[in-house]
Amino acid sequence: MTLFWQQRITDRPAPGRLLAASIEAWRSARRTVARTLRIRRDRVWLDELPDHLLRDIGISRVEIWSATKFGRGYSDRIET
């Protein structure tokens, strides 16, 4: 879909390309802010859990940051 979107942008005149690029930049920024807020919310939620529930999930308290930023399997990929 991205390739099709890029083809549609290149077929437009310069002002149309600028508008399309601005809209795409706005959407990208909005997704980035939403992801950042979701990560912060999840960190707070995991921080409030007791240690035995974190063990059930499969992470330790020191892995909360990497688990929320990169996903649960990130620490496994680093160690191997």
PDB file of N, CA and C in Angstrom:
ATOM      1  N   MET A   1       0.822  -1.187   0.000  1.00  0.00           N
ATOM      2  CA  MET A   1       0.000   0.000   0.000  1.00  0.00           C
ATOM      3  C   MET A   1       0.865   1.249   0.000  1.00  0.00           C
ATOM      4  N   THR A   2       1.994   1.185   0.647  1.00  0.00           N
ATOM      5  CA  THR A   2       2.865   2.353   0.695  1.00  0.00           C
ATOM      6  C   THR A   2       3.347   2.718  -0.701  1.00  0.00           C
ATOM      7  N   LEU A   3       3.707   1.731  -1.490  1.00  0.00           N
ATOM      8  CA  LEU A   3       4.169   2.000  -2.841  1.00  0.00           C
ATOM      9  C   LEU A   3       3.067   2.659  -3.665  1.00  0.00           C
ATOM     10  N   PHE A   4       1.845   2.149  -3.537  1.00  0.00           N
ATOM     11  CA  PHE A   4       0.715   2.749  -4.255  1.00  0.00           C
ATOM     12  C   PHE A   4       0.510   4.191  -3.800  1.00  0.00           C
ATOM     13  N   TRP A   5       0.614   4.435  -2.493  1.00  0.00           N
ATOM     14  CA  TRP A   5       0.461   5.783  -1.957  1.00  0.00           C
ATOM     15  C   TRP A   5       1.548   6.694  -2.514  1.00  0.00           C
ATOM     16  N   GLN A   6       2.781   6.211  -2.601  1.00  0.00           N
ATOM     17  CA  GLN A   6       3.870   7.020  -3.127  1.00  0.00           C
ATOM     18  C   GLN A   6       3.658   7.315  -4.610  1.00  0.00           C
ATOM     19  N   GLN A   7       3.132   6.365  -5.352  1.00  0.00           N
ATOM     20  CA  GLN A   7       2.866   6.619  -6.761  1.00  0.00           C
ATOM     21  C   GLN A   7       1.798   7.691  -6.914  1.00  0.00           C
ATOM     22  N   ARG A   8       0.791   7.640  -6.077  1.00  0.00           N
ATOM     23  CA  ARG A   8      -0.260   8.644  -6.158  1.00  0.00           C
ATOM     24  C   ARG A   8       0.279  10.028  -5.818  1.00  0.00           C
ATOM     25  N   ILE A   9       1.205  10.112  -4.867  1.00  0.00           N
ATOM     26  CA  ILE A   9       1.783  11.403  -4.498  1.00  0.00           C
ATOM     27  C   ILE A   9       2.622  11.958  -5.636  1.00  0.00           C
ATOM     28  N   THR A  10       3.391  11.130  -6.296  1.00  0.00           N
ATOM     29  CA  THR A  10       4.276  11.632  -7.352  1.00  0.00           C
ATOM     30  C   THR A  10       3.504  12.066  -8.586  1.00  0.00           C
ATOM     31  N   ASP A  11       2.289  11.592  -8.757  1.00  0.00           N
ATOM     32  CA  ASP A  11       1.486  12.003  -9.901  1.00  0.00           C
ATOM     33  C   ASP A  11       0.835  13.366  -9.706  1.00  0.00           C
ATOM     34  N   ARG A  12       0.916  13.890  -8.520  1.00  0.00           N
ATOM     35  CA  ARG A  12       0.254  15.166  -8.218  1.00  0.00           C
ATOM     36  C   ARG A  12       1.189  16.343  -8.521  1.00  0.00           C
ATOM     37  N   PRO A  13       0.609  17.526  -8.709  1.00  0.00           N
ATOM     38  CA  PRO A  13       1.446  18.725  -8.827  1.00  0.00           C
ATOM     39  C   PRO A  13       2.103  19.050  -7.483  1.00  0.00           C
ATOM     40  N   ALA A  14       3.072  19.948  -7.513  1.00  0.00           N
ATOM     41  CA  ALA A  14       3.876  20.251  -6.322  1.00  0.00           C
ATOM     42  C   ALA A  14       3.045  20.627  -5.094  1.00  0.00           C
ATOM     43  N   PRO A  15       2.054  21.515  -5.173  1.00  0.00           N
ATOM     44  CA  PRO A  15       1.272  21.827  -3.967  1.00  0.00           C
ATOM     45  C   PRO A  15       0.535  20.598  -3.414  1.00  0.00           C
ATOM     46  N   GLY A  16       0.064  19.731  -4.297  1.00  0.00           N
ATOM     47  CA  GLY A  16      -0.610  18.519  -3.849  1.00  0.00           C
ATOM     48  C   GLY A  16       0.344  17.562  -3.157  1.00  0.00           C
ATOM     49  N   ARG A  17       1.567  17.473  -3.673  1.00  0.00           N
ATOM     50  CA  ARG A  17       2.571  16.623  -3.027  1.00  0.00           C
ATOM     51  C   ARG A  17       2.922  17.147  -1.644  1.00  0.00           C
ATOM     52  N   LEU A  18       3.032  18.461  -1.526  1.00  0.00           N
ATOM     53  CA  LEU A  18       3.338  19.070  -0.238  1.00  0.00           C
ATOM     54  C   LEU A  18       2.226  18.789   0.766  1.00  0.00           C
ATOM     55  N   LEU A  19       0.990  18.925   0.337  1.00  0.00           N
ATOM     56  CA  LEU A  19      -0.147  18.652   1.217  1.00  0.00           C
ATOM     57  C   LEU A  19      -0.162  17.183   1.627  1.00  0.00           C
ATOM     58  N   ALA A  20       0.043  16.291   0.684  1.00  0.00           N
ATOM     59  CA  ALA A  20       0.044  14.852   0.986  1.00  0.00           C
ATOM     60  C   ALA A  20       1.187  14.496   1.937  1.00  0.00           C
ATOM     61  N   ALA A  21       2.353  15.077   1.725  1.00  0.00           N
ATOM     62  CA  ALA A  21       3.489  14.812   2.610  1.00  0.00           C
ATOM     63  C   ALA A  21       3.228  15.364   4.011  1.00  0.00           C
ATOM     64  N   SER A  22       2.586  16.527   4.091  1.00  0.00           N
ATOM     65  CA  SER A  22       2.254  17.118   5.390  1.00  0.00           C
ATOM     66  C   SER A  22       1.259  16.246   6.143  1.00  0.00           C
ATOM     67  N   ILE A  23       0.269  15.731   5.435  1.00  0.00           N
ATOM     68  CA  ILE A  23      -0.720  14.857   6.069  1.00  0.00           C
ATOM     69  C   ILE A  23      -0.056  13.583   6.562  1.00  0.00           C
ATOM     70  N   GLU A  24       0.817  13.012   5.773  1.00  0.00           N
ATOM     71  CA  GLU A  24       1.509  11.784   6.178  1.00  0.00           C
ATOM     72  C   GLU A  24       2.420  12.047   7.375  1.00  0.00           C
ATOM     73  N   ALA A  25       3.091  13.187   7.414  1.00  0.00           N
ATOM     74  CA  ALA A  25       3.938  13.534   8.554  1.00  0.00           C
ATOM     75  C   ALA A  25       3.096  13.692   9.816  1.00  0.00           C
ATOM     76  N   TRP A  26       1.931  14.309   9.685  1.00  0.00           N
ATOM     77  CA  TRP A  26       1.027  14.482  10.822  1.00  0.00           C
ATOM     78  C   TRP A  26       0.559  13.115  11.334  1.00  0.00           C
ATOM     79  N   ARG A  27       0.190  12.218  10.436  1.00  0.00           N
ATOM     80  CA  ARG A  27      -0.257  10.888  10.844  1.00  0.00           C
ATOM     81  C   ARG A  27       0.860  10.124  11.540  1.00  0.00           C
ATOM     82  N   SER A  28       2.058  10.240  11.030  1.00  0.00           N
ATOM     83  CA  SER A  28       3.203   9.564  11.628  1.00  0.00           C
ATOM     84  C   SER A  28       3.480  10.107  13.029  1.00  0.00           C
ATOM     85  N   ALA A  29       3.422  11.405  13.190  1.00  0.00           N
ATOM     86  CA  ALA A  29       3.641  12.016  14.503  1.00  0.00           C
ATOM     87  C   ALA A  29       2.554  11.581  15.484  1.00  0.00           C
ATOM     88  N   ARG A  30       1.332  11.513  15.010  1.00  0.00           N
ATOM     89  CA  ARG A  30       0.218  11.089  15.861  1.00  0.00           C
ATOM     90  C   ARG A  30       0.396   9.642  16.314  1.00  0.00           C
ATOM     91  N   ARG A  31       0.850   8.767  15.404  1.00  0.00           N
ATOM     92  CA  ARG A  31       1.105   7.368  15.778  1.00  0.00           C
ATOM     93  C   ARG A  31       2.237   7.270  16.791  1.00  0.00           C
ATOM     94  N   THR A  32       3.267   8.084  16.627  1.00  0.00           N
ATOM     95  CA  THR A  32       4.400   8.072  17.548  1.00  0.00           C
ATOM     96  C   THR A  32       3.974   8.516  18.945  1.00  0.00           C
ATOM     97  N   VAL A  33       3.181   9.571  19.027  1.00  0.00           N
ATOM     98  CA  VAL A  33       2.699  10.047  20.325  1.00  0.00           C
ATOM     99  C   VAL A  33       1.801   9.000  20.972  1.00  0.00           C
ATOM    100  N   ALA A  34       0.927   8.377  20.200  1.00  0.00           N
ATOM    101  CA  ALA A  34       0.039   7.353  20.746  1.00  0.00           C
ATOM    102  C   ALA A  34       0.840   6.165  21.271  1.00  0.00           C
ATOM    103  N   ARG A  35       1.870   5.755  20.549  1.00  0.00           N
ATOM    104  CA  ARG A  35       2.711   4.636  20.993  1.00  0.00           C
ATOM    105  C   ARG A  35       3.457   4.991  22.268  1.00  0.00           C
ATOM    106  N   THR A  36       3.987   6.206  22.352  1.00  0.00           N
ATOM    107  CA  THR A  36       4.698   6.645  23.543  1.00  0.00           C
ATOM    108  C   THR A  36       3.779   6.659  24.759  1.00  0.00           C
ATOM    109  N   LEU A  37       2.570   7.160  24.589  1.00  0.00           N
ATOM    110  CA  LEU A  37       1.611   7.187  25.697  1.00  0.00           C
ATOM    111  C   LEU A  37       1.224   5.775  26.128  1.00  0.00           C
ATOM    112  N   ARG A  38       1.063   4.881  25.165  1.00  0.00           N
ATOM    113  CA  ARG A  38       0.716   3.491  25.479  1.00  0.00           C
ATOM    114  C   ARG A  38       1.849   2.815  26.255  1.00  0.00           C
ATOM    115  N   ILE A  39       3.089   3.064  25.854  1.00  0.00           N
ATOM    116  CA  ILE A  39       4.241   2.496  26.541  1.00  0.00           C
ATOM    117  C   ILE A  39       4.305   3.004  27.980  1.00  0.00           C
ATOM    118  N   ARG A  40       4.106   4.300  28.186  1.00  0.00           N
ATOM    119  CA  ARG A  40       4.139   4.854  29.540  1.00  0.00           C
ATOM    120  C   ARG A  40       3.024   4.282  30.405  1.00  0.00           C
ATOM    121  N   ARG A  41       1.834   4.149  29.836  1.00  0.00           N
ATOM    122  CA  ARG A  41       0.703   3.591  30.574  1.00  0.00           C
ATOM    123  C   ARG A  41       0.985   2.152  30.982  1.00  0.00           C
ATOM    124  N   ASP A  42       1.553   1.373  30.070  1.00  0.00           N
ATOM    125  CA  ASP A  42       1.862  -0.021  30.369  1.00  0.00           C
ATOM    126  C   ASP A  42       2.953  -0.145  31.422  1.00  0.00           C
ATOM    127  N   ARG A  43       3.938   0.743  31.388  1.00  0.00           N
ATOM    128  CA  ARG A  43       4.995   0.707  32.412  1.00  0.00           C
ATOM    129  C   ARG A  43       4.425   0.975  33.800  1.00  0.00           C
ATOM    130  N   VAL A  44       3.542   1.955  33.894  1.00  0.00           N
ATOM    131  CA  VAL A  44       2.921   2.261  35.184  1.00  0.00           C
ATOM    132  C   VAL A  44       2.109   1.067  35.665  1.00  0.00           C
ATOM    133  N   TRP A  45       1.347   0.467  34.762  1.00  0.00           N
ATOM    134  CA  TRP A  45       0.516  -0.684  35.123  1.00  0.00           C
ATOM    135  C   TRP A  45       1.381  -1.851  35.597  1.00  0.00           C
ATOM    136  N   LEU A  46       2.462  -2.154  34.876  1.00  0.00           N
ATOM    137  CA  LEU A  46       3.334  -3.255  35.276  1.00  0.00           C
ATOM    138  C   LEU A  46       4.082  -2.951  36.570  1.00  0.00           C
ATOM    139  N   ASP A  47       4.440  -1.688  36.783  1.00  0.00           N
ATOM    140  CA  ASP A  47       5.123  -1.303  38.009  1.00  0.00           C
ATOM    141  C   ASP A  47       4.260  -1.536  39.240  1.00  0.00           C
ATOM    142  N   GLU A  48       2.957  -1.431  39.086  1.00  0.00           N
ATOM    143  CA  GLU A  48       2.039  -1.608  40.214  1.00  0.00           C
ATOM    144  C   GLU A  48       1.772  -3.073  40.533  1.00  0.00           C
ATOM    145  N   LEU A  49       2.115  -3.980  39.630  1.00  0.00           N
ATOM    146  CA  LEU A  49       1.870  -5.398  39.869  1.00  0.00           C
ATOM    147  C   LEU A  49       2.850  -5.958  40.890  1.00  0.00           C
ATOM    148  N   PRO A  50       2.391  -6.892  41.715  1.00  0.00           N
ATOM    149  CA  PRO A  50       3.331  -7.552  42.632  1.00  0.00           C
ATOM    150  C   PRO A  50       4.269  -8.487  41.868  1.00  0.00           C
ATOM    151  N   ASP A  51       5.373  -8.823  42.518  1.00  0.00           N
ATOM    152  CA  ASP A  51       6.408  -9.631  41.869  1.00  0.00           C
ATOM    153  C   ASP A  51       5.904 -10.990  41.402  1.00  0.00           C
ATOM    154  N   HIS A  52       5.015 -11.632  42.163  1.00  0.00           N
ATOM    155  CA  HIS A  52       4.555 -12.964  41.758  1.00  0.00           C
ATOM    156  C   HIS A  52       3.725 -12.908  40.472  1.00  0.00           C
ATOM    157  N   LEU A  53       2.986 -11.827  40.239  1.00  0.00           N
ATOM    158  CA  LEU A  53       2.247 -11.693  38.983  1.00  0.00           C
ATOM    159  C   LEU A  53       3.186 -11.400  37.814  1.00  0.00           C
ATOM    160  N   LEU A  54       4.224 -10.623  38.073  1.00  0.00           N
ATOM    161  CA  LEU A  54       5.214 -10.381  37.019  1.00  0.00           C
ATOM    162  C   LEU A  54       5.902 -11.688  36.627  1.00  0.00           C
ATOM    163  N   ARG A  55       6.206 -12.530  37.626  1.00  0.00           N
ATOM    164  CA  ARG A  55       6.795 -13.839  37.333  1.00  0.00           C
ATOM    165  C   ARG A  55       5.846 -14.685  36.494  1.00  0.00           C
ATOM    166  N   ASP A  56       4.546 -14.618  36.791  1.00  0.00           N
ATOM    167  CA  ASP A  56       3.560 -15.360  35.993  1.00  0.00           C
ATOM    168  C   ASP A  56       3.548 -14.887  34.545  1.00  0.00           C
ATOM    169  N   ILE A  57       3.725 -13.594  34.348  1.00  0.00           N
ATOM    170  CA  ILE A  57       3.765 -13.032  32.997  1.00  0.00           C
ATOM    171  C   ILE A  57       5.050 -13.460  32.293  1.00  0.00           C
ATOM    172  N   GLY A  58       6.117 -13.626  33.063  1.00  0.00           N
ATOM    173  CA  GLY A  58       7.385 -14.058  32.479  1.00  0.00           C
ATOM    174  C   GLY A  58       8.435 -12.979  32.417  1.00  0.00           C
ATOM    175  N   ILE A  59       8.250 -11.905  33.188  1.00  0.00           N
ATOM    176  CA  ILE A  59       9.260 -10.851  33.227  1.00  0.00           C
ATOM    177  C   ILE A  59       9.585 -10.531  34.680  1.00  0.00           C
ATOM    178  N   SER A  60      10.744  -9.963  34.902  1.00  0.00           N
ATOM    179  CA  SER A  60      11.105  -9.498  36.235  1.00  0.00           C
ATOM    180  C   SER A  60      10.926  -7.981  36.281  1.00  0.00           C
ATOM    181  N   ARG A  61      11.035  -7.439  37.463  1.00  0.00           N
ATOM    182  CA  ARG A  61      10.825  -6.001  37.624  1.00  0.00           C
ATOM    183  C   ARG A  61      11.854  -5.191  36.826  1.00  0.00           C
ATOM    184  N   VAL A  62      13.076  -5.690  36.709  1.00  0.00           N
ATOM    185  CA  VAL A  62      14.104  -4.942  35.972  1.00  0.00           C
ATOM    186  C   VAL A  62      13.889  -5.016  34.460  1.00  0.00           C
ATOM    187  N   GLU A  63      13.055  -5.927  33.991  1.00  0.00           N
ATOM    188  CA  GLU A  63      12.789  -6.054  32.555  1.00  0.00           C
ATOM    189  C   GLU A  63      11.573  -5.275  32.082  1.00  0.00           C
ATOM    190  N   ILE A  64      10.917  -4.551  32.987  1.00  0.00           N
ATOM    191  CA  ILE A  64       9.700  -3.825  32.616  1.00  0.00           C
ATOM    192  C   ILE A  64       9.988  -2.830  31.501  1.00  0.00           C
ATOM    193  N   TRP A  65      11.085  -2.089  31.612  1.00  0.00           N
ATOM    194  CA  TRP A  65      11.382  -1.067  30.608  1.00  0.00           C
ATOM    195  C   TRP A  65      11.555  -1.687  29.224  1.00  0.00           C
ATOM    196  N   SER A  66      12.384  -2.721  29.142  1.00  0.00           N
ATOM    197  CA  SER A  66      12.635  -3.314  27.823  1.00  0.00           C
ATOM    198  C   SER A  66      11.415  -4.064  27.302  1.00  0.00           C
ATOM    199  N   ALA A  67      10.634  -4.663  28.204  1.00  0.00           N
ATOM    200  CA  ALA A  67       9.442  -5.391  27.760  1.00  0.00           C
ATOM    201  C   ALA A  67       8.403  -4.442  27.180  1.00  0.00           C
ATOM    202  N   THR A  68       8.259  -3.264  27.752  1.00  0.00           N
ATOM    203  CA  THR A  68       7.280  -2.320  27.225  1.00  0.00           C
ATOM    204  C   THR A  68       7.794  -1.596  25.990  1.00  0.00           C
ATOM    205  N   LYS A  69       9.083  -1.412  25.890  1.00  0.00           N
ATOM    206  CA  LYS A  69       9.639  -0.696  24.741  1.00  0.00           C
ATOM    207  C   LYS A  69       9.783  -1.598  23.517  1.00  0.00           C
ATOM    208  N   PHE A  70      10.300  -2.814  23.729  1.00  0.00           N
ATOM    209  CA  PHE A  70      10.649  -3.673  22.608  1.00  0.00           C
ATOM    210  C   PHE A  70       9.843  -4.964  22.517  1.00  0.00           C
ATOM    211  N   GLY A  71       9.073  -5.275  23.526  1.00  0.00           N
ATOM    212  CA  GLY A  71       8.340  -6.533  23.546  1.00  0.00           C
ATOM    213  C   GLY A  71       9.013  -7.511  24.491  1.00  0.00           C
ATOM    214  N   ARG A  72       8.300  -8.557  24.824  1.00  0.00           N
ATOM    215  CA  ARG A  72       8.774  -9.468  25.850  1.00  0.00           C
ATOM    216  C   ARG A  72      10.006 -10.258  25.425  1.00  0.00           C
ATOM    217  N   GLY A  73      10.136 -10.600  24.170  1.00  0.00           N
ATOM    218  CA  GLY A  73      11.251 -11.421  23.731  1.00  0.00           C
ATOM    219  C   GLY A  73      12.549 -10.672  23.540  1.00  0.00           C
ATOM    220  N   TYR A  74      12.568  -9.375  23.776  1.00  0.00           N
ATOM    221  CA  TYR A  74      13.764  -8.574  23.523  1.00  0.00           C
ATOM    222  C   TYR A  74      14.930  -9.018  24.385  1.00  0.00           C
ATOM    223  N   SER A  75      14.711  -9.232  25.687  1.00  0.00           N
ATOM    224  CA  SER A  75      15.812  -9.618  26.562  1.00  0.00           C
ATOM    225  C   SER A  75      16.359 -10.977  26.193  1.00  0.00           C
ATOM    226  N   ASP A  76      15.503 -11.883  25.672  1.00  0.00           N
ATOM    227  CA  ASP A  76      15.979 -13.183  25.224  1.00  0.00           C
ATOM    228  C   ASP A  76      16.910 -13.051  24.022  1.00  0.00           C
ATOM    229  N   ARG A  77      16.601 -12.131  23.127  1.00  0.00           N
ATOM    230  CA  ARG A  77      17.426 -11.941  21.933  1.00  0.00           C
ATOM    231  C   ARG A  77      18.782 -11.327  22.291  1.00  0.00           C
ATOM    232  N   ILE A  78      18.842 -10.531  23.330  1.00  0.00           N
ATOM    233  CA  ILE A  78      20.103  -9.901  23.727  1.00  0.00           C
ATOM    234  C   ILE A  78      21.055 -10.938  24.310  1.00  0.00           C
ATOM    235  N   GLU A  79      20.542 -11.841  25.145  1.00  0.00           N
ATOM    236  CA  GLU A  79      21.392 -12.785  25.850  1.00  0.00           C
ATOM    237  C   GLU A  79      21.987 -13.840  24.927  1.00  0.00           C
ATOM    238  N   THR A  80      21.308 -14.198  23.843  1.00  0.00           N
ATOM    239  CA  THR A  80      21.805 -15.267  22.970  1.00  0.00           C
ATOM    240  C   THR A  80      22.742 -14.748  21.929  1.00  0.00           C
TER     241      THR A  80
END
